[in-house]
Short mmCIF file of C-alpha atoms in Angstrom, two decimals:
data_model
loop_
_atom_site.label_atom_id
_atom_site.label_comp_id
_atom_site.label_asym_id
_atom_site.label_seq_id
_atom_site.Cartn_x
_atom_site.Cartn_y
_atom_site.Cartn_z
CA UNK C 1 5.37 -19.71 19.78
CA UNK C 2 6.23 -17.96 16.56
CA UNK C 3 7.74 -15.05 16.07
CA UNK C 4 6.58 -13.54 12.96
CA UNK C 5 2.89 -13.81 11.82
CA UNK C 6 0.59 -12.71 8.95
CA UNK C 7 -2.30 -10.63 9.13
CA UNK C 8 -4.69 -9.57 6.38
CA UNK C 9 -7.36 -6.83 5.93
CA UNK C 10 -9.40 -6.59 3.15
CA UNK C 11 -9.80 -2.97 1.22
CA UNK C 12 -12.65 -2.33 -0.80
CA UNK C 13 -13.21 -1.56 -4.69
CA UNK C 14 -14.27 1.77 -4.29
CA UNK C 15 -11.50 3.02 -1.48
CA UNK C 16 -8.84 5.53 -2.91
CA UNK C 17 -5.41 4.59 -2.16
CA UNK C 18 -4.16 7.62 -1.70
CA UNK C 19 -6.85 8.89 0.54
CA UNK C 20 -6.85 5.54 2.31
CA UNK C 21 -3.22 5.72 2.84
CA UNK C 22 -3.56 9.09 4.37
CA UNK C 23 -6.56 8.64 6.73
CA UNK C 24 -4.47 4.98 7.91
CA UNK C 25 -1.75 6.70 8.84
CA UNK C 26 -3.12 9.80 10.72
CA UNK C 27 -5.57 7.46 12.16
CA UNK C 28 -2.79 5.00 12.95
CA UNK C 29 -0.83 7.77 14.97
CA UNK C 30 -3.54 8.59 17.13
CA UNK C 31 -2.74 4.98 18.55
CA UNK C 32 1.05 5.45 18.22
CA UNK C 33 1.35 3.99 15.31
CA UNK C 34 3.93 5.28 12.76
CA UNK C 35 3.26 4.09 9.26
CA UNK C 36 6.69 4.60 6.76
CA UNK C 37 6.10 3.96 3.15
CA UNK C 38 3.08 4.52 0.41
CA UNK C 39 0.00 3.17 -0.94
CA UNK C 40 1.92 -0.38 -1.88
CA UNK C 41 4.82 -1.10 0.90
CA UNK C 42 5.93 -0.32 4.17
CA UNK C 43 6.88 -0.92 7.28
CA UNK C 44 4.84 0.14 10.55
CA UNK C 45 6.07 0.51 14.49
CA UNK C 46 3.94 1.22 17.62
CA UNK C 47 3.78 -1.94 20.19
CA UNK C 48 4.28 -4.37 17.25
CA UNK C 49 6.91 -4.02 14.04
CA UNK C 50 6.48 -5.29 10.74
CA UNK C 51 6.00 -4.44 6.77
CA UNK C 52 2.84 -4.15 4.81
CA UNK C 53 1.92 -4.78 1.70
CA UNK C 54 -0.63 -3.79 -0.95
CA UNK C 55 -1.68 -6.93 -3.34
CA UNK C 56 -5.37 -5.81 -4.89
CA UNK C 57 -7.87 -5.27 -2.74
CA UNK C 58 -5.69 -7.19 0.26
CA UNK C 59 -3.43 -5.22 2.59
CA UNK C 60 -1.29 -7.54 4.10
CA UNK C 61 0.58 -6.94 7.58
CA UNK C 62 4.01 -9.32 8.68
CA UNK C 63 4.51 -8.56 11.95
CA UNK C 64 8.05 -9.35 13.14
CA UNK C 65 8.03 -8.24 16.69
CA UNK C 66 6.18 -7.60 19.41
CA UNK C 67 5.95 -7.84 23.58
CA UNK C 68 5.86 -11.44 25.11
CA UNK C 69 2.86 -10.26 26.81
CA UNK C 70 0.74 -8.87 24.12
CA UNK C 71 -0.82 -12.10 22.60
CA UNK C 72 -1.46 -12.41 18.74
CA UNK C 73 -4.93 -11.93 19.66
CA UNK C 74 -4.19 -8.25 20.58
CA UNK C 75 -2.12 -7.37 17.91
CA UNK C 76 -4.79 -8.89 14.99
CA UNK C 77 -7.30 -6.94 17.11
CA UNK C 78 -5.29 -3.62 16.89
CA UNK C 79 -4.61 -3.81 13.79
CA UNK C 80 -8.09 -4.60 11.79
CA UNK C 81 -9.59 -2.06 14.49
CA UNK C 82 -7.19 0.84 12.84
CA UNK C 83 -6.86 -0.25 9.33
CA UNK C 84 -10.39 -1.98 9.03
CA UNK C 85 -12.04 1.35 9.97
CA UNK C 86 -9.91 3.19 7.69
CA UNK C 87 -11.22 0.69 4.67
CA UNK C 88 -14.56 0.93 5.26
CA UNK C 89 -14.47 5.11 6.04
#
């Protein structure tokens, strides 16, 4: 099985980047995530580790590690559920 994978979420026109960026990452910590970075590039750590990146209206996640026994599944789950809510808030 891999170990790295690619996940993308889209963001919407009319989202602020700033404010998006802030509600992700307190939203994100109430799940123990911890976002490090900006609006364009980071890296994020909670049960899975990776970057992100910003390109237009596409926030793209490389996650580089994570359990044996969470599936990719999970972790694509986890992810859209924080950061897609934040995009569409």
């Amino acid at each position: 099985m891999a170990s790295e994978k690619t996940f993308e979420v889209t963001i919407p026109a009319d989202v602020d980047p700033e404010a998006g960026f802030r509600l992700a990452r307190d939203k994100a910590g109430e799940v123990g995530i911890t976002l490090a970075g900006d609006t364009e590039t980071g890296t994020f750590s909670g049960t899975a580790e990776g970057t992100y990146t910003r390109d237009g209206d596409r926030l793209r996640f490389e996650v580089n590690k994570k359990p044996f026994f969470v599936s990719w599944g999970m972790v694509e789950s986890g992810l859209k559920k924080v950061f897609g809510d934040v995009t569409t808030a």
